[in-house]
Coordinates of C-alpha atoms in Angstrom, one line a residue:
Chain A
M1211 CA 7.5 -20.1 15.8
K1212 CA 10.0 -17.3 15.9
R1213 CA 11.5 -16.1 19.2
I1214 CA 11.2 -12.3 19.4
A1215 CA 13.0 -10.0 21.9
I1216 CA 11.8 -6.4 22.4
I1217 CA 14.5 -3.8 23.0
G1218 CA 13.1 -1.0 25.2
A1219 CA 9.9 -0.9 27.2
G1220 CA 8.4 2.4 26.5
N1221 CA 5.0 3.0 24.9
V1222 CA 6.0 1.4 21.6
G1223 CA 7.9 -1.5 23.2
L1224 CA 5.0 -2.5 25.4
A1225 CA 2.6 -2.3 22.4
A1226 CA 5.0 -4.4 20.3
A1227 CA 5.2 -6.9 23.1
K1228 CA 1.4 -7.2 23.1
A1229 CA 1.3 -7.5 19.3
V1230 CA 3.9 -10.3 19.4
M1231 CA 1.9 -12.2 22.1
L1232 CA -1.2 -11.9 19.8
S1233 CA 0.8 -13.3 16.8
P1234 CA 0.4 -17.0 16.3
D1235 CA 3.7 -17.3 14.5
M1236 CA 5.8 -15.6 17.2
E1237 CA 6.8 -16.0 20.8
L1238 CA 7.9 -13.2 23.1
C1239 CA 11.2 -14.3 24.6
G1240 CA 12.5 -11.3 26.5
F1241 CA 12.6 -7.6 27.1
I1242 CA 15.9 -5.8 26.9
R1243 CA 16.2 -2.7 29.2
R1244 CA 19.1 -0.6 30.4
E1245 CA 18.0 -1.3 33.9
A1246 CA 17.5 -5.1 33.3
K1247 CA 14.7 -5.3 35.9
R1248 CA 11.5 -7.2 35.2
V1249 CA 9.3 -5.0 33.0
S1250 CA 5.9 -5.9 34.4
G1251 CA 4.7 -8.7 36.7
F1252 CA 1.7 -9.6 34.6
L1253 CA 3.7 -10.1 31.5
G1254 CA 6.1 -12.5 33.2
I1255 CA 8.7 -12.2 30.5
P1256 CA 12.4 -12.5 31.1
A1257 CA 14.3 -9.2 31.1
A1258 CA 18.0 -8.6 30.6
K1259 CA 20.5 -5.8 29.8
S1260 CA 21.4 -7.5 26.5
V1261 CA 19.9 -10.1 24.2
F1262 CA 22.9 -12.2 24.7
D1263 CA 22.0 -12.6 28.4
L1264 CA 18.6 -14.0 27.6
P1265 CA 18.0 -17.8 28.3
K1266 CA 17.7 -18.4 24.5
K1267 CA 19.1 -16.4 21.6
P1268 CA 16.1 -14.7 19.9
D1269 CA 15.5 -15.1 16.1
G1270 CA 14.5 -11.5 15.8
A1271 CA 14.6 -8.3 17.8
I1272 CA 12.3 -5.3 17.6
I1273 CA 14.2 -2.1 18.6
C1274 CA 11.8 0.3 20.4
L1275 CA 14.4 2.9 21.4
P1276 CA 14.5 6.6 20.7
S1277 CA 15.9 7.1 17.1
R1278 CA 19.3 8.4 18.2
L1279 CA 20.0 5.2 20.1
V1280 CA 18.9 2.7 17.5
E1281 CA 21.8 2.2 15.1
P1282 CA 24.7 0.9 17.3
V1283 CA 22.3 -1.6 19.0
E1284 CA 20.9 -2.7 15.6
K1285 CA 24.3 -3.1 14.1
E1286 CA 25.5 -5.4 16.9
L1287 CA 22.3 -7.5 16.6
L1288 CA 22.6 -7.9 12.9
E1289 CA 26.2 -8.9 13.0
A1290 CA 25.3 -11.5 15.6
G1291 CA 22.8 -13.0 13.2
I1292 CA 19.6 -11.6 14.7
Y1293 CA 16.9 -10.2 12.4
T1294 CA 15.9 -6.7 13.4
V1295 CA 13.2 -4.1 12.9
D1296 CA 13.4 -0.4 14.0
S1297 CA 11.2 2.6 13.6
F1298 CA 14.0 5.1 13.2
D1299 CA 12.1 8.3 12.1
I1300 CA 14.6 10.9 10.8
H1301 CA 13.6 10.6 7.2
E1302 CA 16.7 12.3 5.7
E1303 CA 19.1 10.0 7.5
L1304 CA 17.5 6.8 6.4
P1305 CA 19.3 6.2 3.1
A1306 CA 22.7 6.4 4.6
M1307 CA 21.7 4.3 7.6
R1308 CA 20.3 1.7 5.2
R1309 CA 23.7 1.4 3.5
R1310 CA 25.5 0.9 6.8
L1311 CA 23.0 -1.6 8.2
S1312 CA 22.8 -3.5 4.9
A1313 CA 26.6 -4.2 5.3
A1314 CA 26.0 -5.4 8.9
A1315 CA 23.0 -7.5 7.9
E1316 CA 24.9 -9.2 5.1
K1317 CA 27.8 -9.9 7.5
G1318 CA 25.3 -11.6 9.8
G1319 CA 23.4 -13.3 7.0
V1320 CA 20.1 -11.8 8.2
S1321 CA 17.8 -8.9 7.4
A1322 CA 16.6 -5.6 8.9
V1323 CA 13.5 -3.6 8.2
I1324 CA 14.3 0.0 9.0
G1325 CA 12.0 3.1 9.4
A1326 CA 9.2 0.5 10.0
G1327 CA 6.7 2.5 11.9
W1328 CA 3.8 4.7 10.9
D1329 CA 5.7 7.5 9.1
P1330 CA 8.3 6.5 7.8
G1331 CA 6.8 3.1 7.3
L1332 CA 3.1 2.5 6.5
D1333 CA 2.7 6.1 5.1
S1334 CA 5.8 5.6 3.0
V1335 CA 4.2 2.5 1.4
I1336 CA 1.0 4.5 0.8
R1337 CA 2.9 7.4 -0.8
T1338 CA 4.8 4.9 -3.0
L1339 CA 1.5 3.3 -4.2
M1340 CA 0.0 6.8 -4.8
L1341 CA 3.1 7.6 -7.0
A1342 CA 2.6 4.3 -9.0
A1343 CA -1.1 5.0 -9.5
V1344 CA -0.8 8.8 -10.2
P1345 CA 2.7 9.4 -11.4
Q1346 CA 2.3 13.1 -12.1
G1347 CA 1.0 15.0 -9.1
I1348 CA 1.6 16.3 -5.6
T1349 CA 1.3 14.4 -2.3
Y1350 CA 0.5 16.2 0.9
T1351 CA 1.0 14.4 4.3
N1352 CA -0.9 16.0 7.1
F1353 CA -0.2 14.7 10.7
G1354 CA -2.3 15.1 13.8
P1355 CA -3.6 16.6 15.9
G1356 CA -1.6 14.3 18.2
M1357 CA 1.4 13.7 20.3
S1358 CA 4.6 12.8 18.4
L1359 CA 6.5 10.1 20.2
G1360 CA 9.8 10.9 18.4
H1361 CA 9.5 14.6 19.0
S1362 CA 8.4 14.1 22.6
A1363 CA 11.4 11.9 23.3
A1364 CA 13.7 14.5 21.6
A1365 CA 12.2 17.3 23.8
R1366 CA 12.6 15.2 27.0
E1367 CA 16.3 14.6 26.2
A1368 CA 17.0 18.3 25.8
F1369 CA 19.1 20.0 28.5
G1370 CA 17.2 21.2 31.5
V1371 CA 14.0 19.4 30.7
A1372 CA 12.4 17.2 33.4
D1373 CA 9.5 16.1 31.2
A1374 CA 8.0 17.1 27.9
I1375 CA 5.5 16.2 25.2
S1376 CA 5.2 17.6 21.7
F1377 CA 1.9 17.9 19.8
T1378 CA 1.7 18.0 16.0
L1379 CA -1.0 20.3 14.7
P1380 CA -1.9 20.2 11.0
V1381 CA -2.1 23.6 9.3
G1382 CA -3.1 22.0 5.9
F1383 CA -1.3 20.9 2.7
G1384 CA 1.6 19.3 4.5
K1385 CA 2.3 22.2 6.9
H1386 CA 2.3 21.7 10.6
R1387 CA 2.8 23.6 13.8
R1388 CA 4.4 21.9 16.8
K1389 CA 3.5 22.8 20.4
I1390 CA 5.9 21.5 23.0
Y1391 CA 4.7 21.4 26.7
A1392 CA 7.8 21.1 29.0
V1393 CA 8.5 20.8 32.7
L1394 CA 11.8 22.6 33.7
K1395 CA 14.3 20.9 35.9
E1396 CA 14.8 22.8 39.1
G1397 CA 17.0 25.9 38.8
E1398 CA 17.0 25.9 35.0
N1399 CA 16.2 29.0 32.8
N1400 CA 13.2 29.0 30.6
A1401 CA 14.8 30.8 27.6
A1402 CA 17.9 28.7 27.6
V1403 CA 16.0 25.5 27.8
E1404 CA 13.5 26.6 25.1
H1405 CA 16.4 27.4 22.8
G1406 CA 18.0 24.0 23.5
I1407 CA 14.7 22.2 22.6
L1408 CA 14.1 24.1 19.4
S1409 CA 17.7 23.7 18.2
D1410 CA 17.2 19.9 17.9
G1411 CA 17.1 18.8 14.3
Y1412 CA 13.6 17.3 15.0
F1413 CA 12.1 20.8 15.4
E1414 CA 13.9 22.9 12.8
H1415 CA 11.5 22.2 9.9
D1416 CA 8.3 23.5 11.5
E1417 CA 6.8 26.5 13.3
C1418 CA 7.3 25.5 17.0
S1419 CA 6.4 27.0 20.3
V1420 CA 7.3 25.9 23.9
E1421 CA 5.0 26.3 26.9
F1422 CA 6.3 25.5 30.3
T1423 CA 4.0 23.8 32.7
D1424 CA 4.1 22.0 36.1
S1425 CA 3.1 18.7 34.7
V1426 CA 2.4 17.2 31.3
K1427 CA 0.5 14.3 32.7
P1428 CA -3.0 15.8 32.1
L1429 CA -2.1 16.4 28.5
F1430 CA -0.6 13.0 27.8
N1431 CA -2.6 11.0 25.3
T1432 CA -1.7 8.6 22.5
S1433 CA -4.4 9.4 19.9
H1434 CA -3.1 10.6 16.6
G1435 CA -4.0 10.7 12.9
V1436 CA -2.8 11.4 9.4
L1437 CA -4.3 12.5 6.1
I1438 CA -2.3 11.8 3.0
E1439 CA -3.7 13.4 -0.1
R1440 CA -2.6 13.2 -3.7
S1441 CA -4.2 14.6 -6.8
G1442 CA -2.7 14.5 -10.3
N1443 CA -2.6 12.6 -13.6
S1444 CA -2.8 8.9 -14.4
A1445 CA -2.2 8.1 -18.0
G1446 CA -2.1 11.9 -18.7
N1447 CA -5.6 12.4 -17.2
G1448 CA -5.9 15.0 -14.5
S1449 CA -9.0 13.9 -12.7
Q1450 CA -7.4 11.6 -10.1
W1451 CA -7.7 12.2 -6.4
I1452 CA -6.6 9.7 -3.7
N1453 CA -6.6 10.1 0.0
F1454 CA -5.6 7.9 3.0
R1455 CA -6.8 8.8 6.4
M1456 CA -6.1 7.2 9.8
A1457 CA -7.3 7.9 13.4
I1458 CA -5.3 5.6 15.6
D1459 CA -3.7 4.9 19.0
N1460 CA -0.2 5.8 18.0
P1461 CA 2.0 3.3 20.0
S1462 CA -0.4 0.4 19.2
L1463 CA -0.2 1.1 15.5
T1464 CA 3.6 1.6 15.6
G1465 CA 4.1 -1.5 17.7
Q1466 CA 1.9 -3.5 15.4
I1467 CA 3.6 -2.4 12.2
M1468 CA 7.0 -3.3 13.7
V1469 CA 5.7 -6.8 14.5
S1470 CA 4.3 -7.1 11.0
A1471 CA 7.6 -5.9 9.6
M1472 CA 9.4 -8.5 11.8
R1473 CA 7.3 -11.2 10.1
A1474 CA 8.3 -9.9 6.7
C1475 CA 11.9 -9.5 7.7
F1476 CA 12.4 -13.3 8.1
L1477 CA 11.3 -13.7 4.4
Q1478 CA 13.8 -11.3 2.9
K1479 CA 17.3 -12.0 1.5
P1480 CA 20.1 -10.6 3.7
G1481 CA 20.2 -6.8 3.7
A1482 CA 18.4 -3.7 5.2
Y1483 CA 15.0 -2.7 3.7
F1484 CA 12.5 0.1 3.7
M1485 CA 8.9 -1.0 3.9
P1486 CA 8.1 0.0 0.3
E1487 CA 10.8 -2.5 -0.8
I1488 CA 8.9 -5.5 0.8
P1489 CA 5.9 -7.3 -0.8
P1490 CA 2.9 -6.2 1.3
C1491 CA 1.7 -9.9 1.7
D1492 CA 4.9 -10.6 3.6
F1493 CA 3.7 -8.4 6.5
C1494 CA 0.6 -10.6 7.0
G1495 CA 0.4 -14.2 8.1
E1496 CA -1.6 -16.8 6.3
G1497 CA -4.9 -15.7 4.9
W1498 CA -3.9 -12.5 3.1
E1499 CA -5.1 -14.0 -0.2
K1500 CA -8.7 -13.5 1.0
V1501 CA -8.4 -9.8 0.6
I1502 CA -7.2 -9.9 -3.1
Chain B
M1152 CA 13.9 1.0 -22.7
K1153 CA 11.3 -1.8 -22.8
R1154 CA 9.2 -2.4 -25.9
I1155 CA 5.5 -2.7 -24.9
A1156 CA 2.5 -3.9 -26.9
I1157 CA -1.1 -3.2 -25.9
I1158 CA -3.6 -6.0 -26.6
G1159 CA -7.0 -4.5 -27.1
A1160 CA -7.9 -0.9 -27.9
G1161 CA -10.9 -0.1 -25.7
N1162 CA -11.0 2.5 -23.0
V1163 CA -8.4 0.8 -20.9
G1164 CA -6.1 -0.1 -23.8
L1165 CA -6.0 3.5 -25.0
A1166 CA -5.3 4.8 -21.5
A1167 CA -2.5 2.2 -21.1
A1168 CA -1.1 3.3 -24.4
K1169 CA -1.0 6.9 -23.2
A1170 CA 0.6 5.8 -19.9
V1171 CA 3.3 3.9 -21.8
M1172 CA 4.0 6.9 -23.9
L1173 CA 4.4 9.0 -20.8
S1174 CA 6.8 6.5 -19.2
P1175 CA 10.5 7.3 -19.8
D1176 CA 11.5 3.7 -19.5
M1177 CA 9.0 2.3 -22.0
E1178 CA 8.3 2.5 -25.8
L1179 CA 4.9 1.7 -27.3
C1180 CA 5.7 -0.8 -30.1
G1181 CA 2.2 -1.8 -31.2
F1182 CA -1.5 -2.4 -30.7
I1183 CA -3.0 -5.8 -31.1
R1184 CA -6.6 -5.9 -32.3
R1185 CA -8.8 -8.6 -33.7
E1186 CA -9.4 -6.4 -36.7
A1187 CA -5.8 -5.5 -37.1
K1188 CA -6.6 -2.1 -38.5
R1189 CA -4.8 1.0 -37.3
V1190 CA -6.2 2.1 -34.0
S1191 CA -5.9 5.8 -34.4
G1192 CA -4.1 8.1 -36.8
F1193 CA -2.8 10.4 -34.2
L1194 CA -1.1 7.6 -32.3
G1195 CA 0.7 6.4 -35.4
I1196 CA 1.5 3.1 -33.7
P1197 CA 1.7 -0.2 -35.7
A1198 CA -1.3 -2.5 -35.3
A1199 CA -1.5 -6.2 -35.9
K1200 CA -3.7 -9.2 -35.2
S1201 CA -0.9 -10.9 -33.2
V1202 CA 2.2 -9.7 -31.3
F1203 CA 4.1 -12.1 -33.5
D1204 CA 3.2 -10.0 -36.6
L1205 CA 4.7 -6.8 -35.1
P1206 CA 7.9 -5.5 -36.7
K1207 CA 9.8 -6.2 -33.4
K1208 CA 9.0 -8.7 -30.7
P1209 CA 7.8 -6.8 -27.6
D1210 CA 9.4 -7.3 -24.2
G1211 CA 6.1 -7.0 -22.5
A1212 CA 2.4 -7.0 -23.3
I1213 CA -0.5 -5.3 -21.5
I1214 CA -3.6 -7.3 -22.0
C1215 CA -6.7 -4.9 -22.0
L1216 CA -9.3 -7.4 -23.0
P1217 CA -12.6 -8.4 -21.3
S1218 CA -11.7 -10.8 -18.5
R1219 CA -13.2 -13.9 -20.2
L1220 CA -10.8 -13.5 -23.1
V1221 CA -7.6 -12.9 -21.2
E1222 CA -6.2 -16.3 -20.2
P1223 CA -5.5 -18.0 -23.5
V1224 CA -3.9 -14.9 -24.9
E1225 CA -1.8 -14.4 -21.8
K1226 CA -0.7 -18.1 -21.7
E1227 CA 0.5 -17.9 -25.3
L1228 CA 2.5 -14.7 -24.7
L1229 CA 4.1 -16.0 -21.5
E1230 CA 5.2 -19.3 -23.2
A1231 CA 6.7 -17.2 -26.0
G1232 CA 8.8 -15.3 -23.4
I1233 CA 6.9 -12.1 -23.3
Y1234 CA 6.2 -10.5 -19.9
T1235 CA 2.5 -9.8 -19.3
V1236 CA 0.1 -7.8 -17.2
D1237 CA -3.7 -8.3 -17.1
S1238 CA -6.5 -6.8 -15.1
F1239 CA -8.6 -9.9 -14.9
D1240 CA -11.3 -9.0 -12.4
I1241 CA -13.2 -12.1 -11.3
H1242 CA -11.7 -12.3 -7.8
E1243 CA -12.7 -15.9 -7.0
E1244 CA -11.1 -17.2 -10.1
L1245 CA -7.7 -15.5 -9.6
P1246 CA -5.9 -18.1 -7.4
A1247 CA -6.5 -21.0 -9.9
M1248 CA -5.6 -18.7 -12.8
R1249 CA -2.4 -17.8 -11.1
R1250 CA -1.4 -21.4 -10.8
R1251 CA -2.0 -22.0 -14.5
L1252 CA -0.2 -18.8 -15.6
S1253 CA 2.7 -19.4 -13.2
A1254 CA 3.4 -22.7 -15.1
A1255 CA 3.3 -20.8 -18.4
A1256 CA 5.5 -18.0 -17.1
E1257 CA 8.1 -20.4 -15.8
K1258 CA 8.0 -22.3 -19.1
G1259 CA 8.8 -19.0 -20.9
G1260 CA 11.2 -17.7 -18.3
V1261 CA 9.2 -14.6 -17.7
S1262 CA 6.7 -13.1 -15.3
A1263 CA 3.0 -12.0 -15.2
V1264 CA 1.2 -9.6 -12.9
I1265 CA -2.4 -10.7 -12.9
G1266 CA -5.5 -8.9 -11.5
A1267 CA -3.5 -5.7 -11.9
G1268 CA -6.1 -3.0 -12.1
W1269 CA -8.0 -1.0 -9.6
D1270 CA -9.9 -3.8 -7.8
P1271 CA -8.4 -6.4 -7.8
G1272 CA -5.1 -4.6 -7.9
L1273 CA -4.4 -1.4 -6.0
D1274 CA -7.3 -2.0 -3.6
S1275 CA -6.0 -5.5 -2.9
V1276 CA -2.6 -3.9 -1.9
I1277 CA -4.4 -1.4 0.4
R1278 CA -6.5 -4.1 2.0
T1279 CA -3.3 -6.2 2.6
L1280 CA -1.6 -3.2 4.3
M1281 CA -4.7 -2.6 6.4
L1282 CA -4.6 -6.2 7.5
A1283 CA -0.9 -5.9 8.4
A1284 CA -1.5 -2.6 10.4
V1285 CA -4.8 -3.7 12.0
P1286 CA -4.8 -7.5 12.1
Q1287 CA -8.1 -7.9 14.0
G1288 CA -10.9 -6.0 12.3
I1289 CA -13.4 -5.8 9.5
T1290 CA -12.7 -4.2 6.1
Y1291 CA -15.5 -2.7 4.0
T1292 CA -15.0 -1.9 0.3
N1293 CA -17.5 0.5 -1.1
F1294 CA -17.5 1.2 -4.9
G1295 CA -19.0 4.0 -6.9
P1296 CA -21.1 5.6 -7.9
G1297 CA -19.7 4.8 -11.3
M1298 CA -19.7 2.7 -14.4
S1299 CA -18.1 -0.7 -14.0
L1300 CA -16.0 -1.5 -17.1
G1301 CA -16.1 -5.3 -16.4
H1302 CA -19.8 -5.4 -15.7
S1303 CA -20.6 -3.2 -18.7
A1304 CA -18.6 -5.5 -21.0
A1305 CA -20.4 -8.6 -19.5
A1306 CA -23.8 -7.0 -20.1
R1307 CA -22.9 -6.0 -23.7
E1308 CA -21.9 -9.6 -24.4
A1309 CA -25.3 -10.9 -23.2
F1310 CA -27.7 -12.4 -25.8
G1311 CA -30.0 -9.8 -27.4
V1312 CA -28.1 -6.8 -26.2
A1313 CA -27.0 -4.2 -28.7
D1314 CA -25.3 -1.9 -26.1
A1315 CA -25.2 -1.7 -22.3
I1316 CA -23.6 0.0 -19.4
S1317 CA -23.7 -1.1 -15.7
F1318 CA -23.5 1.4 -12.8
T1319 CA -22.3 0.4 -9.3
L1320 CA -24.1 2.3 -6.5
P1321 CA -22.8 2.0 -3.0
V1322 CA -25.3 1.1 -0.3
G1323 CA -22.8 1.2 2.5
F1324 CA -20.6 -1.2 4.5
G1325 CA -19.6 -3.2 1.4
K1326 CA -23.1 -3.6 -0.1
H1327 CA -23.9 -2.3 -3.6
R1328 CA -26.7 -2.1 -6.0
R1329 CA -26.1 -2.5 -9.8
K1330 CA -28.2 -0.6 -12.4
I1331 CA -27.8 -1.9 -15.9
Y1332 CA -29.0 0.3 -18.8
A1333 CA -29.3 -1.8 -22.0
V1334 CA -30.3 -1.3 -25.6
L1335 CA -32.2 -4.2 -27.1
K1336 CA -31.2 -5.7 -30.5
E1337 CA -34.1 -5.5 -32.9
G1338 CA -36.8 -8.1 -32.4
E1339 CA -35.5 -9.3 -29.0
N1340 CA -37.7 -9.7 -25.9
N1341 CA -37.1 -7.5 -22.8
A1342 CA -37.8 -10.2 -20.3
A1343 CA -35.6 -12.9 -21.9
V1344 CA -32.7 -10.5 -22.4
E1345 CA -33.0 -9.2 -18.8
H1346 CA -32.9 -12.7 -17.6
G1347 CA -29.8 -13.4 -19.8
I1348 CA -27.9 -10.4 -18.4
L1349 CA -28.7 -11.1 -14.8
S1350 CA -27.8 -14.8 -15.0
D1351 CA -24.1 -13.9 -15.7
G1352 CA -21.8 -14.6 -12.8
Y1353 CA -20.8 -11.0 -12.7
F1354 CA -24.3 -10.0 -11.5
E1355 CA -25.3 -12.8 -9.2
H1356 CA -23.7 -11.3 -6.0
D1357 CA -25.7 -8.0 -5.9
E1358 CA -29.1 -6.5 -6.1
C1359 CA -29.5 -5.7 -9.8
S1360 CA -32.0 -4.1 -12.1
V1361 CA -32.1 -3.6 -15.8
E1362 CA -33.6 -0.6 -17.6
F1363 CA -34.0 -0.7 -21.4
T1364 CA -33.3 2.6 -23.2
D1365 CA -32.8 3.8 -26.8
S1366 CA -29.2 4.8 -26.2
V1367 CA -26.7 4.5 -23.4
K1368 CA -24.5 7.3 -24.9
P1369 CA -25.9 10.1 -22.7
L1370 CA -25.2 8.1 -19.6
F1371 CA -21.7 7.0 -20.5
N1372 CA -19.0 8.5 -18.3
T1373 CA -15.8 7.1 -16.8
S1374 CA -15.8 8.8 -13.3
H1375 CA -15.7 6.4 -10.5
G1376 CA -14.6 6.0 -6.9
V1377 CA -14.0 3.7 -3.9
L1378 CA -14.0 4.0 -0.1
I1379 CA -12.2 1.2 1.7
E1380 CA -12.7 1.3 5.5
R1381 CA -11.2 -0.8 8.2
S1382 CA -11.6 -0.5 12.0
G1383 CA -10.2 -2.8 14.5
N1384 CA -7.4 -3.7 16.8
S1385 CA -3.6 -3.1 16.5
A1386 CA -1.6 -4.7 19.3
G1387 CA -4.9 -5.6 20.9
N1388 CA -6.0 -1.9 21.1
G1389 CA -9.4 -1.2 19.5
S1390 CA -9.2 2.4 18.6
Q1391 CA -7.8 2.0 15.1
W1392 CA -9.6 3.4 12.1
I1393 CA -8.2 3.6 8.5
N1394 CA -9.8 4.6 5.3
F1395 CA -8.7 4.9 1.7
R1396 CA -10.7 6.9 -0.7
M1397 CA -10.3 7.6 -4.4
A1398 CA -12.3 9.7 -7.0
I1399 CA -10.9 8.9 -10.4
D1400 CA -11.2 8.5 -14.1
N1401 CA -11.5 4.7 -14.2
P1402 CA -9.8 3.7 -17.5
S1403 CA -6.9 6.2 -16.8
L1404 CA -6.3 4.7 -13.4
T1405 CA -6.6 1.1 -14.6
G1406 CA -4.4 1.7 -17.6
Q1407 CA -1.8 3.5 -15.4
I1408 CA -1.8 0.8 -12.8
M1409 CA -1.3 -1.8 -15.6
V1410 CA 1.7 0.1 -16.9
S1411 CA 3.2 0.5 -13.4
A1412 CA 2.6 -3.3 -12.9
M1413 CA 4.4 -3.9 -16.3
R1414 CA 7.4 -2.0 -14.9
A1415 CA 7.4 -4.2 -11.8
C1416 CA 6.8 -7.4 -13.8
F1417 CA 10.3 -7.1 -15.4
L1418 CA 11.9 -7.1 -12.0
Q1419 CA 10.2 -10.3 -10.7
K1420 CA 11.5 -13.9 -10.9
P1421 CA 9.6 -16.1 -13.4
G1422 CA 6.0 -16.7 -12.2
A1423 CA 2.6 -15.1 -12.0
Y1424 CA 2.0 -12.6 -9.2
F1425 CA -0.8 -10.7 -7.5
M1426 CA 0.0 -7.0 -6.8
P1427 CA 0.3 -7.5 -3.0
E1428 CA 3.2 -10.0 -3.7
I1429 CA 5.3 -7.3 -5.4
P1430 CA 7.4 -4.7 -3.5
P1431 CA 5.6 -1.4 -4.1
C1432 CA 8.8 0.4 -5.0
D1433 CA 9.0 -1.8 -8.1
F1434 CA 5.9 -0.2 -9.5
C1435 CA 7.6 3.2 -9.6
G1436 CA 10.6 4.3 -11.7
E1437 CA 13.6 6.1 -10.2
G1438 CA 12.9 8.6 -7.4
W1439 CA 10.5 6.6 -5.2
E1440 CA 13.0 6.9 -2.3
K1441 CA 12.0 10.6 -2.1
V1442 CA 8.6 9.6 -0.6
I1443 CA 10.0 7.4 2.2

């Protein structure tokens, strides 16, 4: 039975906590929050500002913070000998982050699974398998329609924004539009805030628009989806077509994948890993052989 | 550059040969056939009755024989220090076969990837990932419509059968019908031959019917497909739905997956493995990190 702490108590943190509680091989030993108050009465789980303040040192920590806040927290945990999982979602920064966190993990004699969410994460594994099965071809990943947790967090952190959510709308063949609904802080200027949101690296790849509104609460929902398509050649034959489609509650899926990645993390040699580097059976508990 | 021999020159063997020739990290060094004649002039590849008769000992062998013939061949190769891949497809016999071949692989200091085709194989990995992402739920695997290579081979080997093909027809939610088209050997009796075909273990799980015909050639085609569906709970939330669908040329996909499994095989510690036990990135050559 592994003791697991959850860092952050947002949508994903709460889902990860629930997934830990439903896992027979794990015990939820604490929430880590900046405010260090109890997260929720019904959970009855200790909360602290740091894992080192918890009654017992956790074996593993699931880091459910906005991507920009992940790395220093994760480095400290790894160096202290605590296994970690994050769902850092800025694809192009992952290889360099892995090198840095691998060094920390080796120092602490533990492992990390990084980019372990939905995409990067499960989708990365699917794309890797598609590449193995159909080595010559093109893969299209189409997200949504749905609210992006990472992009919403980035928009909320922009200057002058009181609240915001960002929706991802698929245009087809890997192209997307993003629609950001934002609530201005009092006295701020629409145009300046819009420019601030859109200049974040999260938003520079896609066609984006911002709409200001009084409240984003009526728009808030966690349903999402993806369609990954690949067509191409296997063994030189061009009639191959594979697709992978999900319609999901986003924080539940992300939290669950992080918990499954935590299980696998304990089985890896010291270092930091992407999900496609891990044997899929390691994500599951006993019984996976039944699906062979 | 690894030297790869192909054992068997049927549909899958020829596709595997083509996939090896298209792989920059592998060299096709020979075909092994019972008849030991040259397989095909245009391939220009040495052929022999045994890998030990080839000009150079191969590093790996891809065994493209009917499932019932695989194990003794594979055991001999492993004990002789040759890495192997098979696409043995009788699911319920795989765990015991793995134990026996693991012993042979450890004796030879090499590895085997077994059940490395489409299903078992790629589909097994997908089902394992679905289990990791949606741990509470039900998975349905729906095959076809398409010709089953394994079932067709089993039907052809039945007493009194001159030629046969078996089609898999999806009925929905994991149920299938099988339709076998068979050509009688001269002087044989329809009813006796039908009974012989249907009493094979391959056919006992599904509703099956046999139709006798003069020739199966006009019906022969290699297109196939699968739909794997799972719905259930992630982190206790019941709104999750995942599906994986393929429309493919069956021997090309099977041959390609075996070649990708061969690549991974060289990277594993001695032993016999199912595909879900192997890091997906190992199936791909350089460049898989681009799909993270």
